[in-house]
Amino acid sequence: MASKTTVSNHIVLTSHPTGGQKPIEIKWGATDAKTRGPVVATPAGSGWRNAIGSYSGSYSVYRALAVAAGSLDPLHKPDLTNTAPAVDMGPFPQWTDPQKIVSIDPWGHRVEDVFADHIEAGIDVRPTMAVTRARLKVPELIAKHSGLHLEADGKVLLETGEVNVTKVAIEPVWHLPGIAQRFNTDEHTMRRSLFEQTGGMFSELVTRPDLHVFLPPIGGITVYLFGDVGAITDSNRQLSCRVHDECNGSDVFGSDICTCRPYLIHGIEDAIQTAQEGGAGVIVYNRKEGRALGEVTKFLVYNARKRQHGGDTADRYFERTECVAGVQDMRFQELMPDVLNWLGITRIDRFISMSNLKYDAIVGQGIEIVERIPIPEHMVPTDAKVEMDAKKAAGYFTNGEVPTAKELAKKHGRDLKDY
Amino acid sequence: MASKTTVSNHIVLTSHPTGGQKPIEIKWGATDAKTRGPVVATPAGSGWRNAIGSYSGSYSVYRALAVAAGSLDPLHKPDLTNTAPAVDMGPFPQWTDPQKIVSIDPWGHRVEDVFADHIEAGIDVRPTMAVTRARLKVPELIAKHSGLHLEADGKVLLETGEVNVTKVAIEPVWHLPGIAQRFNTDEHTMRRSLFEQTGGMFSELVTRPDLHVFLPPIGGITVYLFGDVGAITDSNRQLSCRVHDECNGSDVFGSDICTCRPYLIHGIEDAIQTAQEGGAGVIVYNRKEGRALGEVTKFLVYNARKRQHGGDTADRYFERTECVAGVQDMRFQELMPDVLNWLGITRIDRFISMSNLKYDAIVGQGIEIVERIPIPEHMVPTDAKVEMDAKKAAGYFTNGEVPTAKELAKKHGRDLKDY
């Protein structure tokens, strides 16, 4: 099969600003989109590139396969007709504050509109966000076997048990100086670590200090909005919010070793109820599998927990993860509040999480949290009590009792042979 | 905060074999693990590296953040105590055939065992697979509102509606010559496209032709096994199998625009039933969101479908994706059968999918498919009929009628304003 991969035969290992036209400057946090400038991360026509990495992050690997296999023209530009946001979002004051948002492009859903001149001039500017509408059939709500017994209102929750939402898909777009600042390090150290610790991903991280924006090939974010989107930023109306980190085993398959899906469902129920009472509900879904350690590490830790001397106990829950991964958690909630700032949120009335790490990160960004809502006891699966106790002892919010050392040492979890 | 990022101050842009000890040769498809050699993709102590990329793929970006923030020692090596597979898997003849498996490391779950000498000698060899056990609470099965009404057997399916499974997490490990061959191209073209079309990810793809193994930062695979694992390769027992490509909006949130979660549930039900009858069930879950185009592109296409002149119709279903993405689909089922080969599968009695692309890829790898099982009509959500009709017309398997051009042109899908 003929390959259409290469336009020229000259491999450019790392691009240089002298190679063609000068890249459009990105003024992160500028007062309007045009002054800020578009993020251009198209491999083709690289003269206009002003960012490290690529649109679609990880999925650019599949695009590369498509080009190599001859099924995709490497010069293809997307036709964005009719793709504009289904619901207007923003702009909010947080969009033009370079400190408030450092890991997503606040204008990413509106490029077709705000960068129309650039696109017209032939620059391949692509959306890094998309806003659409959806109708959800959440099995627990359809079956009504959750504890809440929501009443249908015909608008948010239908008689059939279906739910109407607005949803937003977001790809990460990092402003490296801001990222470094969030982690209390300098940009140079951050860039070097990103290059070296990934086995040499994107040499431009170290060769192009003039480029400050990076599109990392990591999972993105999906936001589900319940009720009137206008209520999210209306201080007279209530806001319910859950920030949920992906856990495929529980979220999709209902594995009972953790509380992930039950807590997510509780968050959805609270979001619906708050929307029905005239407020709004926000569910943020972050693609950070297994505390951002990945699923292989997660399963290795499960085995180590269940096989250790004395069995699976809460007092050694975090220790086992640290033995395998070197850290207890890599989710780094420092960047998480960006999406809340993007939504214009300044106050969360009901925060559906017990995580002190999430709480601290949000409050640290100046967003008020009025009340923290734990998962109801009856929604915690039996095998997940190990996790729950370990987290409470480590500083998770609870309005119940914090387990004692003696309770933490008791064997709780199922043994590997008991399946 | 002090950073522990750098061990030396010299940045090495691309490694060279002369830099230290000679990397251990990887003889892909060799007759045993020791002859094959370990895949070493650790950033630290890079003298032993014999692969491009990094362990944990995408999640190495989070590891880099952890190092930059000073929370992870860059020289940390995992303590693999008690992490070994919870259930023995293989080896199977397919593991030592260099053509049968090109995108995963067949020895990836057993490194602690088969490469014990290397690990003992100080080489940081890490698992790229992990095998554990789990108990699932699938809400549709608990609620028993699926059509099938499975009976509990106390072993696979418990009285509570819970299900016992073995599960495997798998990270991609690509043998580049084999990958190129699957796509009918040459290794050089493939490497160059992978480098250029990703915006310059991993310069070693073009500077280190001596390294043939690549760990791409893309989503991996999870396999769920129902029933006796020994039945999977026993030709006297039945095997049910669904290969499912991730769709977060449906799989987790139950969005009704597609059939993803309903078909997955149908696959799980069939897997349980086959296991209860003495056979086994296999669900393969591939992290390839939105046909491997990513969720942003997917939502853009949803908007374009629903806003186009004449509304959301089956006859223009694929066209809208192609306008935005340049192709209809980037999942490239060419690599998908590897995991079935890894499981030792030579015959699937019941294949729970209508996809001609999946069918062709599996049969093309010499695996027999006895029967193809469509999703039952009553499980197809109303708004998903557009997708279903479009796919049938494009060659998807159906034991019903293929829709006519007139039917395909009828407006089916909900309009954006009707939510």
Short mmCIF file of N, CA, C and O in Angstrom, two decimals, chain A residues 3 5-6 8-9 43 58-59 62-64 66 76 78-79 82-85 131-132 134-137 139-140 164 189 192-193 195-197 217 222 246 248 252-254 256 261 287 289 292 295 303-304 307 323-324 326-327 330 332 418-419, chain B residues 3 5-6 8-9 13 43 58-59 62-64 66 71 76 78-79 82-85 131-132 135-137 139-140 164 189 192-193 196-197 217 222 246 248 252-254 256 261 285 287 289 292 295 303-304 307 323-324 326-327 330 332 418-419:
data_model
loop_
_atom_site.label_atom_id
_atom_site.label_comp_id
_atom_site.label_asym_id
_atom_site.label_seq_id
_atom_site.Cartn_x
_atom_site.Cartn_y
_atom_site.Cartn_z
N SER A 3 2.26 4.72 0.87
CA SER A 3 2.17 5.52 2.09
C SER A 3 2.19 7.00 1.73
O SER A 3 2.91 7.42 0.85
N THR A 5 2.81 9.20 4.14
CA THR A 5 3.36 9.76 5.37
C THR A 5 4.08 11.08 5.21
O THR A 5 3.82 12.05 5.90
N THR A 6 5.02 11.07 4.29
CA THR A 6 6.00 12.14 4.31
C THR A 6 5.77 13.12 3.18
O THR A 6 5.59 12.74 2.04
N SER A 8 8.01 15.88 2.91
CA SER A 8 9.39 16.03 2.46
C SER A 8 10.15 14.80 2.93
O SER A 8 9.65 14.01 3.70
N ASN A 9 11.36 14.64 2.48
CA ASN A 9 12.14 13.49 2.91
C ASN A 9 13.12 13.81 4.03
O ASN A 9 13.86 12.97 4.48
N PRO A 43 0.83 18.67 13.63
CA PRO A 43 2.11 18.20 13.09
C PRO A 43 2.36 18.73 11.68
O PRO A 43 3.44 19.17 11.36
N SER A 58 -2.67 11.43 23.40
CA SER A 58 -2.40 10.01 23.13
C SER A 58 -2.92 9.57 21.77
O SER A 58 -2.30 8.73 21.12
N TYR A 59 -4.08 10.09 21.37
CA TYR A 59 -4.71 9.59 20.15
C TYR A 59 -3.94 10.00 18.89
O TYR A 59 -4.22 9.50 17.81
N TYR A 62 -2.56 7.00 17.20
CA TYR A 62 -3.44 6.33 16.23
C TYR A 62 -3.48 7.11 14.91
O TYR A 62 -3.55 6.51 13.84
N ARG A 63 -3.44 8.44 15.01
CA ARG A 63 -3.40 9.23 13.77
C ARG A 63 -2.14 8.88 12.98
O ARG A 63 -2.18 8.73 11.76
N ALA A 64 -1.03 8.70 13.69
CA ALA A 64 0.22 8.33 13.03
C ALA A 64 0.09 6.97 12.34
O ALA A 64 0.58 6.78 11.22
N ALA A 66 -2.68 5.74 11.21
CA ALA A 66 -3.57 5.94 10.06
C ALA A 66 -2.80 6.51 8.87
O ALA A 66 -3.03 6.12 7.72
N HIS A 76 -4.73 16.51 6.08
CA HIS A 76 -6.16 16.72 6.36
C HIS A 76 -6.37 17.77 7.43
O HIS A 76 -5.75 17.75 8.48
N PRO A 78 -9.54 19.47 9.80
CA PRO A 78 -10.93 19.18 10.15
C PRO A 78 -11.90 20.21 9.59
O PRO A 78 -11.60 21.41 9.56
N ASP A 79 -13.05 19.74 9.13
CA ASP A 79 -14.15 20.61 8.74
C ASP A 79 -15.02 20.78 10.00
O ASP A 79 -15.66 19.83 10.44
N ASN A 82 -20.83 23.07 12.01
CA ASN A 82 -21.86 22.57 12.94
C ASN A 82 -21.33 21.92 14.22
O ASN A 82 -22.08 21.28 14.95
N THR A 83 -20.02 22.07 14.49
CA THR A 83 -19.46 21.41 15.68
C THR A 83 -19.44 22.33 16.91
O THR A 83 -19.09 21.88 18.00
N ALA A 84 -19.79 23.59 16.74
CA ALA A 84 -19.71 24.58 17.84
C ALA A 84 -20.47 24.11 19.08
O ALA A 84 -21.36 23.26 19.00
N PRO A 85 -20.11 24.64 20.28
CA PRO A 85 -20.76 24.22 21.52
C PRO A 85 -22.29 24.23 21.44
O PRO A 85 -22.88 25.18 20.91
N VAL A 131 -18.46 20.85 23.55
CA VAL A 131 -19.63 20.91 24.44
C VAL A 131 -20.83 20.34 23.69
O VAL A 131 -21.18 20.82 22.61
N THR A 132 -21.47 19.33 24.25
CA THR A 132 -22.64 18.75 23.60
C THR A 132 -23.72 18.46 24.64
O THR A 132 -23.57 18.79 25.81
N ALA A 134 -26.63 15.44 26.11
CA ALA A 134 -26.83 13.98 26.12
C ALA A 134 -28.00 13.60 27.01
O ALA A 134 -28.42 14.38 27.87
N ARG A 135 -28.52 12.43 26.77
CA ARG A 135 -29.54 11.85 27.65
C ARG A 135 -28.98 10.55 28.21
O ARG A 135 -28.55 9.68 27.46
N LEU A 136 -28.96 10.46 29.53
CA LEU A 136 -28.33 9.33 30.21
C LEU A 136 -29.36 8.33 30.75
O LEU A 136 -30.37 8.73 31.33
N LYS A 137 -29.05 7.06 30.54
CA LYS A 137 -29.81 5.98 31.18
C LYS A 137 -28.89 5.35 32.22
O LYS A 137 -28.18 4.40 31.91
N PRO A 139 -28.16 2.96 35.02
CA PRO A 139 -28.95 1.79 35.44
C PRO A 139 -29.47 1.88 36.87
O PRO A 139 -30.61 1.48 37.13
N GLU A 140 -28.67 2.43 37.79
CA GLU A 140 -29.13 2.52 39.18
C GLU A 140 -30.35 3.43 39.31
O GLU A 140 -31.20 3.20 40.18
N ASN A 164 -31.35 14.35 31.48
CA ASN A 164 -30.80 15.27 30.48
C ASN A 164 -29.60 16.01 31.04
O ASN A 164 -29.67 16.55 32.14
N THR A 189 13.36 22.85 35.71
CA THR A 189 13.36 21.55 36.40
C THR A 189 12.18 20.70 35.94
O THR A 189 12.31 19.51 35.67
N ARG A 192 12.72 19.43 32.36
CA ARG A 192 13.73 18.39 32.30
C ARG A 192 13.20 17.06 32.85
O ARG A 192 13.44 16.00 32.29
N SER A 193 12.44 17.15 33.94
CA SER A 193 11.85 15.94 34.52
C SER A 193 10.85 15.32 33.55
O SER A 193 10.82 14.10 33.34
N PHE A 195 10.88 15.44 30.40
CA PHE A 195 11.61 14.81 29.30
C PHE A 195 12.27 13.51 29.77
O PHE A 195 12.09 12.45 29.17
N GLU A 196 13.00 13.58 30.87
CA GLU A 196 13.81 12.43 31.29
C GLU A 196 12.98 11.29 31.86
O GLU A 196 13.25 10.12 31.58
N GLN A 197 11.99 11.61 32.69
CA GLN A 197 11.25 10.56 33.38
C GLN A 197 10.24 9.85 32.48
O GLN A 197 9.61 8.87 32.88
N PRO A 217 0.39 13.74 26.32
CA PRO A 217 -0.45 12.61 25.88
C PRO A 217 -1.01 11.84 27.07
O PRO A 217 -0.71 10.67 27.27
N THR A 222 -13.93 14.84 31.44
CA THR A 222 -15.29 15.05 30.94
C THR A 222 -16.10 15.68 32.07
O THR A 222 -16.00 15.24 33.22
N GLU A 246 -11.21 8.57 37.51
CA GLU A 246 -11.52 7.31 36.83
C GLU A 246 -11.08 6.07 37.61
O GLU A 246 -9.97 6.01 38.13
N ASN A 248 -11.87 2.36 36.19
CA ASN A 248 -12.62 1.57 35.22
C ASN A 248 -13.25 0.33 35.84
O ASN A 248 -14.40 -0.01 35.55
N VAL A 252 -17.19 1.00 35.47
CA VAL A 252 -17.86 0.27 34.38
C VAL A 252 -18.32 -1.11 34.85
O VAL A 252 -19.45 -1.51 34.59
N PHE A 253 -17.44 -1.84 35.58
CA PHE A 253 -17.72 -3.24 35.88
C PHE A 253 -18.23 -3.48 37.31
O PHE A 253 -18.60 -4.60 37.64
N GLY A 254 -18.23 -2.43 38.15
CA GLY A 254 -18.79 -2.58 39.49
C GLY A 254 -17.96 -3.42 40.45
O GLY A 254 -18.51 -4.00 41.39
N ASP A 256 -16.07 -4.59 43.61
CA ASP A 256 -16.50 -4.19 44.95
C ASP A 256 -15.34 -3.87 45.90
O ASP A 256 -15.55 -3.75 47.10
N ARG A 261 -17.70 3.65 41.93
CA ARG A 261 -19.00 3.83 41.26
C ARG A 261 -20.12 4.22 42.24
O ARG A 261 -20.89 5.13 41.93
N ARG A 287 -9.67 11.40 33.78
CA ARG A 287 -9.08 10.13 33.33
C ARG A 287 -7.72 9.93 33.99
O ARG A 287 -6.68 10.24 33.40
N GLU A 289 -6.60 6.81 35.85
CA GLU A 289 -6.82 5.44 36.33
C GLU A 289 -5.87 5.06 37.47
O GLU A 289 -4.67 5.33 37.39
N ALA A 292 -3.74 7.61 39.02
CA ALA A 292 -2.79 8.04 37.98
C ALA A 292 -1.52 7.18 37.98
O ALA A 292 -0.47 7.60 37.51
N GLU A 295 -3.52 1.00 35.42
CA GLU A 295 -4.24 -0.17 35.92
C GLU A 295 -3.34 -1.36 36.24
O GLU A 295 -3.64 -2.16 37.12
N ASN A 303 -3.03 -7.48 44.49
CA ASN A 303 -2.46 -8.78 44.85
C ASN A 303 -1.61 -8.68 46.11
O ASN A 303 -1.71 -9.53 47.00
N ALA A 304 -0.76 -7.65 46.16
CA ALA A 304 0.13 -7.49 47.31
C ALA A 304 -0.67 -7.26 48.60
O ALA A 304 -0.34 -7.79 49.66
N ARG A 307 -2.36 -10.66 49.64
CA ARG A 307 -1.46 -11.77 49.98
C ARG A 307 -0.57 -11.47 51.18
O ARG A 307 0.10 -12.37 51.66
N CYS A 323 5.13 0.72 48.24
CA CYS A 323 6.15 -0.28 47.93
C CYS A 323 6.26 -0.50 46.43
O CYS A 323 7.34 -0.58 45.86
N VAL A 324 5.12 -0.64 45.78
CA VAL A 324 5.12 -0.94 44.34
C VAL A 324 5.43 0.32 43.53
O VAL A 324 6.26 0.29 42.62
N GLY A 326 6.27 3.62 44.66
CA GLY A 326 7.19 4.66 45.13
C GLY A 326 6.48 5.84 45.76
O GLY A 326 7.09 6.65 46.44
N VAL A 327 5.19 5.98 45.50
CA VAL A 327 4.34 7.02 46.10
C VAL A 327 2.97 6.40 46.39
O VAL A 327 2.63 5.35 45.85
N MET A 330 -0.53 9.49 42.63
CA MET A 330 0.09 10.42 41.68
C MET A 330 -0.93 11.33 41.01
O MET A 330 -0.65 11.90 39.96
N PHE A 332 -2.10 14.18 41.90
CA PHE A 332 -1.74 15.60 41.96
C PHE A 332 -2.94 16.52 41.77
O PHE A 332 -3.16 17.08 40.72
N ASP A 418 -10.75 -16.49 48.14
CA ASP A 418 -12.17 -16.47 48.48
C ASP A 418 -13.07 -15.88 47.39
O ASP A 418 -14.10 -15.30 47.69
N TYR A 419 -12.64 -16.00 46.14
CA TYR A 419 -13.49 -15.49 45.06
C TYR A 419 -14.23 -16.64 44.41
O TYR A 419 -13.82 -17.77 44.52
N SER B 3 14.33 19.73 44.49
CA SER B 3 13.96 18.75 43.47
C SER B 3 15.02 17.66 43.39
O SER B 3 16.21 17.93 43.51
N THR B 5 15.11 15.68 40.76
CA THR B 5 14.97 15.25 39.38
C THR B 5 16.23 14.63 38.77
O THR B 5 16.20 13.56 38.21
N THR B 6 17.30 15.36 38.88
CA THR B 6 18.43 15.05 38.02
C THR B 6 19.54 14.38 38.81
O THR B 6 19.92 14.82 39.88
N SER B 8 22.45 13.45 37.07
CA SER B 8 23.60 14.19 36.55
C SER B 8 23.04 15.49 35.97
O SER B 8 21.85 15.69 35.87
N ASN B 9 23.91 16.38 35.60
CA ASN B 9 23.45 17.64 35.05
C ASN B 9 23.48 17.65 33.52
O ASN B 9 23.15 18.65 32.90
N LEU B 13 19.88 13.97 24.90
CA LEU B 13 18.69 14.14 24.07
C LEU B 13 18.20 12.84 23.48
O LEU B 13 17.02 12.59 23.37
N PRO B 43 13.36 4.82 32.82
CA PRO B 43 14.14 6.03 32.53
C PRO B 43 15.43 6.05 33.34
O PRO B 43 16.49 6.37 32.81
N SER B 58 1.34 6.57 29.19
CA SER B 58 0.88 7.91 29.54
C SER B 58 1.20 8.29 30.98
O SER B 58 1.50 9.44 31.28
N TYR B 59 1.08 7.31 31.88
CA TYR B 59 1.21 7.62 33.31
C TYR B 59 2.63 7.99 33.70
O TYR B 59 2.86 8.49 34.79
N TYR B 62 2.80 11.54 34.77
CA TYR B 62 2.53 11.81 36.19
C TYR B 62 3.75 11.47 37.05
O TYR B 62 4.06 12.14 38.02
N ARG B 63 4.46 10.38 36.67
CA ARG B 63 5.69 10.04 37.39
C ARG B 63 6.69 11.20 37.29
O ARG B 63 7.34 11.56 38.28
N ALA B 64 6.76 11.79 36.11
CA ALA B 64 7.67 12.93 35.91
C ALA B 64 7.28 14.11 36.81
O ALA B 64 8.14 14.77 37.39
N ALA B 66 5.75 13.82 39.66
CA ALA B 66 6.07 13.42 41.03
C ALA B 66 7.55 13.64 41.32
O ALA B 66 7.92 14.10 42.40
N SER B 71 8.36 14.44 45.24
CA SER B 71 7.67 13.39 46.03
C SER B 71 8.09 11.98 45.65
O SER B 71 7.71 11.03 46.32
N HIS B 76 13.72 5.14 42.41
CA HIS B 76 12.86 4.13 43.05
C HIS B 76 12.65 2.92 42.14
O HIS B 76 12.33 3.06 40.96
N PRO B 78 10.36 -0.72 41.93
CA PRO B 78 9.21 -1.33 42.58
C PRO B 78 9.59 -2.57 43.39
O PRO B 78 10.44 -3.36 42.97
N ASP B 79 8.98 -2.72 44.56
CA ASP B 79 9.09 -3.95 45.34
C ASP B 79 7.93 -4.84 44.89
O ASP B 79 6.76 -4.54 45.16
N ASN B 82 4.69 -10.33 46.47
CA ASN B 82 3.26 -10.69 46.51
C ASN B 82 2.42 -10.16 45.35
O ASN B 82 1.19 -10.21 45.41
N THR B 83 3.06 -9.62 44.32
CA THR B 83 2.27 -9.04 43.22
C THR B 83 2.03 -10.02 42.08
O THR B 83 1.28 -9.72 41.15
N ALA B 84 2.62 -11.21 42.14
CA ALA B 84 2.54 -12.19 41.04
C ALA B 84 1.08 -12.51 40.67
O ALA B 84 0.17 -12.31 41.48
N PRO B 85 0.85 -13.00 39.44
CA PRO B 85 -0.51 -13.29 38.99
C PRO B 85 -1.32 -14.13 39.99
O PRO B 85 -0.81 -15.10 40.55
N VAL B 131 -2.35 -9.76 36.77
CA VAL B 131 -3.52 -10.65 36.81
C VAL B 131 -4.05 -10.70 38.24
O VAL B 131 -3.31 -11.04 39.17
N THR B 132 -5.30 -10.35 38.45
CA THR B 132 -5.89 -10.41 39.79
C THR B 132 -7.30 -10.99 39.73
O THR B 132 -7.74 -11.44 38.67
N ARG B 135 -14.61 -9.26 42.44
CA ARG B 135 -16.05 -9.56 42.52
C ARG B 135 -16.80 -8.33 42.02
O ARG B 135 -16.57 -7.22 42.50
N LEU B 136 -17.67 -8.54 41.04
CA LEU B 136 -18.36 -7.42 40.38
C LEU B 136 -19.80 -7.30 40.84
O LEU B 136 -20.51 -8.31 40.94
N LYS B 137 -20.21 -6.06 41.07
CA LYS B 137 -21.62 -5.76 41.30
C LYS B 137 -22.10 -4.97 40.08
O LYS B 137 -22.04 -3.73 40.10
N PRO B 139 -24.74 -3.27 38.06
CA PRO B 139 -26.09 -2.85 38.48
C PRO B 139 -27.22 -3.52 37.70
O PRO B 139 -28.24 -3.88 38.28
N GLU B 140 -27.03 -3.72 36.39
CA GLU B 140 -28.10 -4.34 35.60
C GLU B 140 -28.36 -5.77 36.06
O GLU B 140 -29.49 -6.26 35.97
N ASN B 164 -18.05 -13.38 40.20
CA ASN B 164 -16.62 -13.60 40.41
C ASN B 164 -15.88 -13.66 39.08
O ASN B 164 -16.32 -14.36 38.16
N THR B 189 9.00 3.53 7.48
CA THR B 189 7.86 4.43 7.25
C THR B 189 7.02 4.57 8.52
O THR B 189 6.60 5.66 8.90
N ARG B 192 8.83 6.66 11.15
CA ARG B 192 8.86 8.06 10.80
C ARG B 192 7.49 8.72 11.00
O ARG B 192 7.39 9.83 11.52
N SER B 193 6.43 8.00 10.65
CA SER B 193 5.08 8.52 10.84
C SER B 193 4.77 8.68 12.32
O SER B 193 4.21 9.70 12.75
N GLU B 196 6.67 11.84 13.38
CA GLU B 196 6.24 13.12 12.82
C GLU B 196 4.80 13.47 13.16
O GLU B 196 4.48 14.61 13.48
N GLN B 197 3.91 12.48 13.08
CA GLN B 197 2.48 12.77 13.25
C GLN B 197 2.08 12.97 14.70
O GLN B 197 0.95 13.31 15.00
N PRO B 217 2.55 5.75 24.59
CA PRO B 217 1.73 6.30 25.67
C PRO B 217 0.26 6.36 25.30
O PRO B 217 -0.34 7.42 25.22
N THR B 222 -8.02 -4.16 29.35
CA THR B 222 -8.37 -4.96 30.51
C THR B 222 -9.16 -6.16 30.02
O THR B 222 -10.04 -6.01 29.17
N GLU B 246 -13.72 1.05 24.46
CA GLU B 246 -14.16 2.04 25.44
C GLU B 246 -15.07 3.12 24.86
O GLU B 246 -14.83 3.67 23.79
N ASN B 248 -16.71 5.98 27.22
CA ASN B 248 -16.96 6.41 28.60
C ASN B 248 -18.38 6.92 28.79
O ASN B 248 -19.02 6.61 29.79
N VAL B 252 -19.99 4.27 31.37
CA VAL B 252 -20.09 4.74 32.76
C VAL B 252 -21.41 5.49 32.99
O VAL B 252 -22.10 5.25 33.97
N PHE B 253 -21.77 6.40 32.05
CA PHE B 253 -22.88 7.31 32.29
C PHE B 253 -24.18 6.91 31.58
O PHE B 253 -25.21 7.54 31.78
N GLY B 254 -24.12 5.90 30.73
CA GLY B 254 -25.34 5.40 30.10
C GLY B 254 -25.93 6.31 29.04
O GLY B 254 -27.14 6.28 28.80
N ASP B 256 -27.47 7.62 25.75
CA ASP B 256 -28.32 6.76 24.91
C ASP B 256 -28.09 6.94 23.41
O ASP B 256 -28.88 6.46 22.61
N ARG B 261 -22.79 0.47 26.22
CA ARG B 261 -23.01 -0.25 27.49
C ARG B 261 -24.03 -1.40 27.35
O ARG B 261 -23.76 -2.49 27.85
N TYR B 285 -11.64 -5.30 27.08
CA TYR B 285 -11.99 -3.88 27.13
C TYR B 285 -10.79 -3.06 26.67
O TYR B 285 -9.77 -3.00 27.34
N ARG B 287 -8.99 0.47 25.69
CA ARG B 287 -9.08 1.91 25.94
C ARG B 287 -8.84 2.67 24.64
O ARG B 287 -7.72 3.12 24.37
N GLU B 289 -11.10 5.38 23.26
CA GLU B 289 -12.27 6.25 23.33
C GLU B 289 -12.65 6.84 21.96
O GLU B 289 -11.78 7.29 21.22
N ALA B 292 -11.01 5.63 18.92
CA ALA B 292 -9.60 6.04 19.02
C ALA B 292 -9.37 7.43 18.42
O ALA B 292 -8.26 7.77 18.03
N GLU B 295 -12.33 11.86 22.92
CA GLU B 295 -13.69 12.30 23.26
C GLU B 295 -14.03 13.69 22.72
O GLU B 295 -15.18 13.98 22.43
N ASN B 303 -22.34 16.94 17.66
CA ASN B 303 -22.96 18.23 17.33
C ASN B 303 -23.20 18.35 15.83
O ASN B 303 -24.27 18.78 15.40
N ALA B 304 -22.19 17.96 15.04
CA ALA B 304 -22.32 18.08 13.58
C ALA B 304 -23.44 17.17 13.05
O ALA B 304 -24.19 17.55 12.16
N ARG B 307 -26.90 18.74 14.05
CA ARG B 307 -27.22 20.05 13.49
C ARG B 307 -27.29 20.06 11.97
O ARG B 307 -27.72 21.04 11.38
N CYS B 323 -15.58 14.04 8.00
CA CYS B 323 -15.36 15.48 7.80
C CYS B 323 -14.49 16.05 8.92
O CYS B 323 -13.59 16.84 8.69
N VAL B 324 -14.80 15.66 10.15
CA VAL B 324 -14.07 16.22 11.28
C VAL B 324 -12.70 15.57 11.44
O VAL B 324 -11.70 16.25 11.63
N GLY B 326 -11.10 13.11 9.35
CA GLY B 326 -10.31 12.69 8.19
C GLY B 326 -10.45 11.20 7.91
O GLY B 326 -10.08 10.74 6.84
N VAL B 327 -10.93 10.45 8.88
CA VAL B 327 -11.21 9.01 8.71
C VAL B 327 -12.49 8.69 9.47
O VAL B 327 -12.93 9.45 10.32
N MET B 330 -10.41 5.09 13.78
CA MET B 330 -8.96 4.90 13.90
C MET B 330 -8.62 3.74 14.83
O MET B 330 -7.50 3.65 15.33
N PHE B 332 -8.24 0.62 14.28
CA PHE B 332 -7.30 -0.33 13.70
C PHE B 332 -7.34 -1.70 14.38
O PHE B 332 -6.48 -2.06 15.17
N ASP B 418 -33.89 19.12 21.65
CA ASP B 418 -34.90 18.25 22.26
C ASP B 418 -34.41 17.51 23.51
O ASP B 418 -34.85 16.39 23.79
N TYR B 419 -33.45 18.10 24.21
CA TYR B 419 -32.98 17.45 25.45
C TYR B 419 -33.66 18.09 26.65
O TYR B 419 -34.17 19.19 26.57
#
